[in-house]
C-alpha cells in the first residue's frame, strides 16, 4: 500500500512538471509577435489582409481614375461594375500579393516593395500574356502599359500634393517612375484583363474578364515559387518546439545583435521600435 501511494504521488508530481514544461507557442520565444505585428496575432489574418487590400485598392481607384476605366470598358458601364471588380480582386487577393512579393524580390536592389521593369517583363513572360499581332496586347502594348500606369500614378500624386493632399505627399515618398508599387500592380492587372479579354471581344463584362484572367493566365502560369505562404512557412519551420528551443538557447546574443543592427536602420532618433530592413541586413 505504501509503495502504491508513493507511486501515485510520484505520478501526480510528474504530471504537474510535464504540464509546466510542455511547450506552447503562446509562451514561447515567439510570444511578443502578437504585440508588435499589424495583425496582433501569430499569423497574417484575413482581417489584416483586408485592411491592406482596402488601402491599396482605394488608392488605385482614387489616384489612377481606375473606376472610370472600368466603367468605360464594361458593357453596362455603371458604378456597380466597379464594386464587382473589387470583389473579384479581393477573391484573388492571396494570388495578387504572392505574385507581387515574388516579382518584387527579383529586382537588383534591396527594395522588395516595388516591381522593376525587368521583373514585370518576367511576369509577362511567365504568364504568357503577350499576344503577337494583337491590336491590344503585344509586347509593345505591355511595355507602354507599365510606363502609362507609372506616369499616371505619379501625375495624380503630384496633383494631389499640390492641392494639399497629405496622402499624396506620403505616397510620393515611396513611389518611383521606374517601378510598380502594390496599387500600381493592381492597376496593371485590371488593365491587362481588359486588354486580353474585353478589348478583344472575348468578354463583355469587366469583372468576368478579370476572373478569367486570374484563373486562366495567372493561377495556371505563374512561376511556382510565387505560391509561397508566409503563414505556412511560420507554421512548418518557425512555430515549432525545436526552432523555439534553438533560438532561446542563443536569445541573449541574438537580441544584442538585433539591437545593434536595428539601431543602424533607424530613420531618426525618435524611432523607439526599430526594425531590421532588408537593406540593413546587408551590414550583418
C-alpha positions as a Markdown table, in Angstrom:
| # | Residue | x | y | z |
|---|---|---|---|---|
| 1 | Unk | 0.0 | 0.0 | 0.0 |
| 2 | Unk | 2.8 | 2.4 | 0.9 |
| 3 | Unk | 4.5 | 1.6 | -2.4 |
| 4 | Unk | 1.3 | 2.2 | -4.4 |
| 5 | Unk | 0.6 | 5.5 | -2.6 |
| 6 | Unk | 4.2 | 6.6 | -3.3 |
| 7 | Unk | 3.9 | 5.7 | -6.9 |
| 8 | Unk | 0.7 | 7.7 | -7.2 |
| 9 | Unk | 2.2 | 10.7 | -5.6 |
| 10 | Unk | 5.2 | 10.5 | -7.9 |
| 11 | Unk | 3.0 | 10.1 | -11.0 |
| 12 | Unk | 0.9 | 13.2 | -10.0 |
| 13 | Unk | 4.1 | 15.2 | -9.4 |
| 14 | Unk | 5.5 | 14.1 | -12.8 |
| 15 | Unk | 2.3 | 15.2 | -14.5 |
| 16 | Unk | 2.4 | 18.6 | -12.9 |
| 17 | Unk | 6.0 | 19.1 | -14.0 |
| 18 | Unk | 5.1 | 17.9 | -17.5 |
| 19 | Unk | 2.2 | 20.4 | -17.6 |
| 20 | Unk | 4.5 | 23.2 | -16.6 |
| 21 | Unk | 7.3 | 22.4 | -19.1 |
| 22 | Unk | 5.0 | 21.5 | -22.1 |
| 23 | Unk | 5.9 | 23.7 | -25.0 |
| 24 | Unk | 3.4 | 26.3 | -26.1 |
| 25 | Unk | 3.5 | 28.8 | -28.8 |
| 26 | Unk | 1.8 | 31.3 | -26.5 |
| 27 | Unk | 4.6 | 31.1 | -24.0 |
| 28 | Unk | 7.5 | 30.6 | -26.5 |
| 29 | Unk | 10.1 | 33.0 | -27.7 |
| 30 | Unk | 7.6 | 34.0 | -30.4 |
| 31 | Unk | 5.0 | 35.3 | -28.0 |
| 32 | Unk | 5.9 | 39.0 | -28.4 |
| 33 | Unk | 5.0 | 38.9 | -32.1 |
| 34 | Unk | 1.3 | 39.4 | -31.2 |
| 35 | Unk | 2.2 | 42.7 | -29.5 |
| 36 | Unk | 4.1 | 44.2 | -32.4 |
| 37 | Unk | 2.8 | 43.0 | -35.8 |
| 38 | Unk | -0.1 | 44.6 | -37.6 |
| 39 | Unk | -2.3 | 41.5 | -37.2 |
| 40 | Unk | -1.8 | 41.3 | -33.4 |
| 41 | Unk | -1.6 | 37.6 | -34.0 |
| 42 | Unk | 1.0 | 34.9 | -34.7 |
| 43 | Unk | -0.2 | 34.8 | -38.3 |
| 44 | Unk | -1.3 | 37.2 | -41.0 |
| 45 | Unk | -5.1 | 37.2 | -40.5 |
| 46 | Unk | -7.8 | 37.8 | -43.1 |
| 47 | Unk | -8.7 | 41.0 | -41.1 |
| 48 | Unk | -5.2 | 42.5 | -41.6 |
| 49 | Unk | -5.1 | 41.4 | -45.2 |
| 50 | Unk | -8.4 | 43.1 | -45.8 |
| 51 | Unk | -7.1 | 46.4 | -44.3 |
| 52 | Unk | -4.1 | 46.2 | -46.6 |
| 53 | Unk | -6.2 | 45.4 | -49.6 |
| 54 | Unk | -8.7 | 48.2 | -48.9 |
| 55 | Unk | -5.9 | 50.7 | -48.6 |
| 56 | Unk | -4.2 | 49.5 | -51.8 |
| 57 | Unk | -7.4 | 49.2 | -53.9 |
| 58 | Unk | -8.7 | 52.5 | -52.5 |
| 59 | Unk | -5.5 | 54.3 | -53.6 |
| 60 | Unk | -5.6 | 52.6 | -57.0 |
| 61 | Unk | -9.2 | 53.8 | -57.5 |
| 62 | Unk | -8.5 | 57.3 | -56.2 |
| 63 | Unk | -5.2 | 58.1 | -57.8 |
| 64 | Unk | -5.5 | 56.4 | -61.1 |
| 65 | Unk | -9.1 | 57.1 | -62.1 |
| 66 | Unk | -9.4 | 53.4 | -62.4 |
| 67 | Unk | -13.2 | 53.5 | -61.8 |
| 68 | Unk | -13.7 | 55.4 | -65.0 |
| 69 | Unk | -11.6 | 53.0 | -66.9 |
| 70 | Unk | -13.6 | 50.0 | -65.6 |
| 71 | Unk | -16.9 | 51.6 | -66.4 |
| 72 | Unk | -15.8 | 52.5 | -69.9 |
| 73 | Unk | -14.5 | 49.0 | -70.6 |
| 74 | Unk | -17.6 | 47.2 | -69.2 |
| 75 | Unk | -20.7 | 46.6 | -71.3 |
| 76 | Unk | -23.1 | 48.0 | -68.7 |
| 77 | Unk | -20.8 | 50.9 | -67.8 |
| 78 | Unk | -22.2 | 51.6 | -64.4 |
| 79 | Unk | -20.7 | 52.0 | -60.9 |
| 80 | Unk | -21.9 | 48.6 | -59.8 |
| 81 | Unk | -19.3 | 47.1 | -62.0 |
| 82 | Unk | -16.5 | 48.8 | -60.1 |
| 83 | Unk | -17.8 | 47.0 | -56.9 |
| 84 | Unk | -17.9 | 43.7 | -58.8 |
| 85 | Unk | -14.3 | 44.2 | -60.0 |
| 86 | Unk | -13.3 | 45.0 | -56.4 |
| 87 | Unk | -15.0 | 41.7 | -55.2 |
| 88 | Unk | -13.0 | 39.7 | -57.8 |
| 89 | Unk | -9.8 | 41.4 | -56.8 |
| 90 | Unk | -10.5 | 40.5 | -53.1 |
| 91 | Unk | -11.4 | 37.0 | -54.0 |
| 92 | Unk | -7.9 | 36.6 | -55.5 |
| 93 | Unk | -6.0 | 38.8 | -53.1 |
| 94 | Unk | -3.7 | 36.0 | -52.0 |
| 95 | Unk | -2.7 | 35.3 | -55.6 |
| 96 | Unk | -2.1 | 39.1 | -56.2 |
| 97 | Unk | 0.1 | 39.6 | -53.1 |
| 98 | Unk | 2.0 | 36.3 | -53.6 |
| 99 | Unk | 2.8 | 37.3 | -57.2 |
| 100 | Unk | 3.7 | 40.8 | -56.2 |
| 101 | Unk | 6.1 | 39.6 | -53.5 |
| 102 | Unk | 7.8 | 37.2 | -55.8 |
| 103 | Unk | 8.4 | 39.5 | -58.7 |
| 104 | Unk | 9.4 | 42.4 | -56.5 |
| 105 | Unk | 12.1 | 40.2 | -55.0 |
| 106 | Unk | 13.6 | 39.7 | -58.4 |
| 107 | Unk | 14.9 | 43.3 | -58.6 |
| 108 | Unk | 18.6 | 44.1 | -58.4 |
| 109 | Unk | 18.0 | 46.4 | -55.4 |
| 110 | Unk | 17.0 | 45.5 | -51.9 |
| 111 | Unk | 13.7 | 47.2 | -52.2 |
| 112 | Unk | 11.2 | 44.4 | -52.2 |
| 113 | Unk | 8.2 | 46.7 | -52.2 |
| 114 | Unk | 8.4 | 47.5 | -55.9 |
| 115 | Unk | 8.4 | 45.6 | -59.2 |
| 116 | Unk | 11.1 | 46.7 | -61.7 |
| 117 | Unk | 10.5 | 46.8 | -65.4 |
| 118 | Unk | 12.7 | 43.7 | -65.9 |
| 119 | Unk | 10.7 | 41.9 | -63.2 |
| 120 | Unk | 7.5 | 43.0 | -64.9 |
| 121 | Unk | 8.8 | 41.6 | -68.2 |
| 122 | Unk | 9.5 | 38.3 | -66.4 |
| 123 | Unk | 5.9 | 38.3 | -65.1 |
| 124 | Unk | 4.5 | 38.9 | -68.6 |
| 125 | Unk | 6.7 | 36.1 | -70.0 |
| 126 | Unk | 5.9 | 33.6 | -67.2 |
| 127 | Unk | 2.2 | 34.1 | -67.7 |
| 128 | Unk | 2.4 | 34.2 | -71.5 |
| 129 | Unk | 0.5 | 37.5 | -71.6 |
| 130 | Unk | 1.8 | 38.8 | -74.9 |
| 131 | Unk | -0.4 | 38.2 | -77.9 |
| 132 | Unk | 1.5 | 38.6 | -81.1 |
| 133 | Unk | -0.1 | 40.6 | -83.9 |
| 134 | Unk | -2.8 | 41.8 | -81.5 |
| 135 | Unk | -4.2 | 45.2 | -81.6 |
| 136 | Unk | -4.1 | 45.5 | -77.8 |
| 137 | Unk | -1.7 | 43.1 | -76.1 |
| 138 | Unk | 1.6 | 42.9 | -78.0 |
| 139 | Unk | 4.9 | 43.3 | -76.2 |
| 140 | Unk | 5.0 | 47.0 | -77.1 |
| 141 | Unk | 1.5 | 47.5 | -75.7 |
| 142 | Unk | 2.5 | 45.8 | -72.4 |
| 143 | Unk | 5.7 | 47.9 | -72.2 |
| 144 | Unk | 3.6 | 51.0 | -72.7 |
| 145 | Unk | 1.1 | 49.9 | -70.1 |
| 146 | Unk | 3.9 | 49.6 | -67.5 |
| 147 | Unk | 5.0 | 53.2 | -68.2 |
| 148 | Unk | 1.5 | 54.5 | -68.5 |
| 149 | Unk | 0.5 | 53.3 | -65.1 |
| 150 | Unk | 3.7 | 54.7 | -63.6 |
| 151 | Unk | 3.2 | 58.1 | -65.3 |
| 152 | Unk | -0.5 | 58.5 | -64.5 |
| 153 | Unk | 0.1 | 57.5 | -60.8 |
| 154 | Unk | 2.9 | 60.0 | -60.3 |
| 155 | Unk | 0.9 | 62.7 | -62.1 |
| 156 | Unk | -2.1 | 62.1 | -59.8 |
| 157 | Unk | 0.1 | 62.2 | -56.7 |
| 158 | Unk | 1.8 | 65.5 | -57.7 |
| 159 | Unk | -1.6 | 67.0 | -58.4 |
| 160 | Unk | -2.9 | 65.8 | -55.1 |
| 161 | Unk | 0.2 | 67.1 | -53.3 |
| 162 | Unk | -0.2 | 70.5 | -55.0 |
| 163 | Unk | -3.8 | 70.7 | -53.7 |
| 164 | Unk | -2.7 | 69.9 | -50.1 |
| 165 | Unk | -3.4 | 66.1 | -50.1 |
| 166 | Unk | -1.1 | 64.8 | -47.4 |
| 167 | Unk | -1.8 | 61.2 | -48.5 |
| 168 | Unk | -0.3 | 62.0 | -51.9 |
| 169 | Unk | 2.8 | 63.5 | -50.4 |
| 170 | Unk | 3.3 | 60.3 | -48.3 |
| 171 | Unk | 2.8 | 58.1 | -51.4 |
| 172 | Unk | 5.3 | 60.1 | -53.5 |
| 173 | Unk | 8.0 | 59.3 | -50.9 |
| 174 | Unk | 7.6 | 55.5 | -51.7 |
| 175 | Unk | 6.9 | 55.7 | -55.4 |
| 176 | Unk | 9.2 | 55.8 | -58.4 |
| 177 | Unk | 8.6 | 56.4 | -62.0 |
| 178 | Unk | 10.5 | 53.2 | -63.0 |
| 179 | Unk | 8.8 | 50.7 | -60.7 |
| 180 | Unk | 5.4 | 49.4 | -59.7 |
| 181 | Unk | 4.2 | 49.5 | -56.2 |
| 182 | Unk | 1.3 | 47.4 | -55.0 |
| 183 | Unk | -1.5 | 49.7 | -56.0 |
| 184 | Unk | 0.1 | 50.2 | -59.4 |
| 185 | Unk | 0.4 | 46.5 | -59.9 |
| 186 | Unk | -3.3 | 46.2 | -59.2 |
| 187 | Unk | -4.0 | 48.7 | -61.9 |
| 188 | Unk | -1.9 | 46.8 | -64.3 |
| 189 | Unk | -3.8 | 43.6 | -63.6 |
| 190 | Unk | -7.2 | 45.2 | -64.3 |
| 191 | Unk | -5.9 | 46.8 | -67.5 |
| 192 | Unk | -4.3 | 43.6 | -68.6 |
| 193 | Unk | -7.5 | 41.7 | -68.1 |
| 194 | Unk | -9.3 | 44.4 | -70.2 |
| 195 | Unk | -6.7 | 44.1 | -73.0 |
| 196 | Unk | -6.8 | 40.3 | -73.2 |
| 197 | Unk | -10.5 | 39.7 | -72.9 |
| 198 | Unk | -12.6 | 42.9 | -73.2 |
| 199 | Unk | -10.9 | 44.9 | -75.9 |
| 200 | Unk | -10.7 | 41.7 | -78.0 |
| 201 | Unk | -14.4 | 41.0 | -77.6 |
| 202 | Unk | -13.9 | 37.7 | -75.7 |
| 203 | Unk | -15.7 | 39.1 | -72.7 |
| 204 | Unk | -18.1 | 42.0 | -72.3 |
| 205 | Unk | -18.3 | 42.0 | -68.6 |
| 206 | Unk | -15.2 | 43.5 | -66.9 |
| 207 | Unk | -15.4 | 41.5 | -63.7 |
| 208 | Unk | -15.9 | 38.3 | -65.6 |
| 209 | Unk | -12.8 | 39.1 | -67.8 |
| 210 | Unk | -10.8 | 39.7 | -64.6 |
| 211 | Unk | -12.0 | 36.5 | -63.1 |
| 212 | Unk | -10.9 | 34.6 | -66.2 |
| 213 | Unk | -7.6 | 36.4 | -66.2 |
| 214 | Unk | -6.8 | 35.2 | -62.7 |
| 215 | Unk | -7.9 | 31.7 | -63.3 |
| 216 | Unk | -6.6 | 31.1 | -66.8 |
| 217 | Unk | -3.5 | 33.3 | -67.0 |
| 218 | Unk | -2.1 | 33.8 | -63.5 |
| 219 | Unk | -3.1 | 30.9 | -61.4 |
| 220 | Unk | -2.2 | 28.4 | -64.1 |
| 221 | Unk | 1.1 | 30.0 | -65.3 |
| 222 | Unk | 2.7 | 32.0 | -62.5 |
| 223 | Unk | 6.2 | 30.8 | -61.5 |
| 224 | Unk | 5.9 | 28.0 | -58.9 |
| 225 | Unk | 7.9 | 30.0 | -56.5 |
| 226 | Unk | 5.2 | 32.6 | -56.4 |
| 227 | Unk | 2.9 | 30.3 | -54.5 |
| 228 | Unk | 4.7 | 30.7 | -51.2 |
| 229 | Unk | 2.7 | 31.2 | -48.0 |
| 230 | Unk | 4.3 | 33.1 | -45.1 |
| 231 | Unk | 1.8 | 31.6 | -42.7 |
| 232 | Unk | 2.6 | 28.1 | -43.9 |
| 233 | Unk | 6.3 | 28.8 | -43.5 |
| 234 | Unk | 5.8 | 30.1 | -40.0 |
| 235 | Unk | 3.7 | 27.1 | -39.1 |
| 236 | Unk | 6.1 | 24.5 | -40.6 |
| 237 | Unk | 9.5 | 25.9 | -39.8 |
| 238 | Unk | 9.2 | 28.7 | -37.1 |
| 239 | Unk | 6.5 | 27.8 | -34.7 |
| 240 | Unk | 7.9 | 24.5 | -33.6 |
| 241 | Unk | 9.4 | 23.5 | -30.3 |
| 242 | Unk | 12.8 | 22.6 | -31.8 |
| 243 | Unk | 13.1 | 26.0 | -33.5 |
| 244 | Unk | 11.9 | 27.9 | -30.5 |
| 245 | Unk | 14.4 | 26.0 | -28.2 |
| 246 | Unk | 17.3 | 26.7 | -30.5 |
| 247 | Unk | 16.5 | 30.4 | -30.6 |
| 248 | Unk | 16.0 | 30.5 | -26.8 |
| 249 | Unk | 19.4 | 28.9 | -26.3 |
| 250 | Unk | 21.0 | 31.9 | -28.1 |
| 251 | Unk | 18.4 | 34.5 | -27.2 |
| 252 | Unk | 20.8 | 36.9 | -25.3 |
| 253 | Unk | 23.3 | 37.2 | -28.1 |
| 254 | Unk | 20.6 | 37.3 | -30.8 |
| 255 | Unk | 18.9 | 40.2 | -29.1 |
| 256 | Unk | 22.2 | 42.0 | -28.7 |
| 257 | Unk | 22.9 | 41.7 | -32.4 |
| 258 | Unk | 19.4 | 42.8 | -33.3 |
| 259 | Unk | 19.7 | 45.9 | -31.1 |
| 260 | Unk | 22.9 | 46.9 | -32.8 |
| 261 | Unk | 21.8 | 46.5 | -36.4 |
| 262 | Unk | 18.2 | 47.6 | -35.9 |
| 263 | Unk | 19.6 | 50.8 | -34.4 |
| 264 | Unk | 21.6 | 51.4 | -37.6 |
| 265 | Unk | 18.5 | 51.1 | -39.6 |
| 266 | Unk | 16.6 | 53.8 | -37.7 |
| 267 | Unk | 15.2 | 56.6 | -39.8 |
| 268 | Unk | 15.6 | 59.1 | -37.0 |
| 269 | Unk | 16.4 | 59.3 | -33.3 |
| 270 | Unk | 12.7 | 59.3 | -32.4 |
| 271 | Unk | 12.2 | 55.7 | -33.6 |
| 272 | Unk | 11.6 | 53.6 | -30.5 |
| 273 | Unk | 10.7 | 50.4 | -32.2 |
| 274 | Unk | 13.5 | 49.9 | -34.6 |
| 275 | Unk | 13.1 | 47.1 | -37.2 |
| 276 | Unk | 15.6 | 45.4 | -39.5 |
| 277 | Unk | 15.1 | 46.3 | -43.1 |
| 278 | Unk | 16.4 | 44.2 | -46.0 |
| 279 | Unk | 19.0 | 46.9 | -46.6 |
| 280 | Unk | 20.1 | 46.8 | -43.0 |
| 281 | Unk | 20.7 | 43.1 | -43.1 |
| 282 | Unk | 23.5 | 43.7 | -45.7 |
| 283 | Unk | 25.5 | 45.2 | -42.8 |
| 284 | Unk | 25.4 | 41.9 | -40.9 |
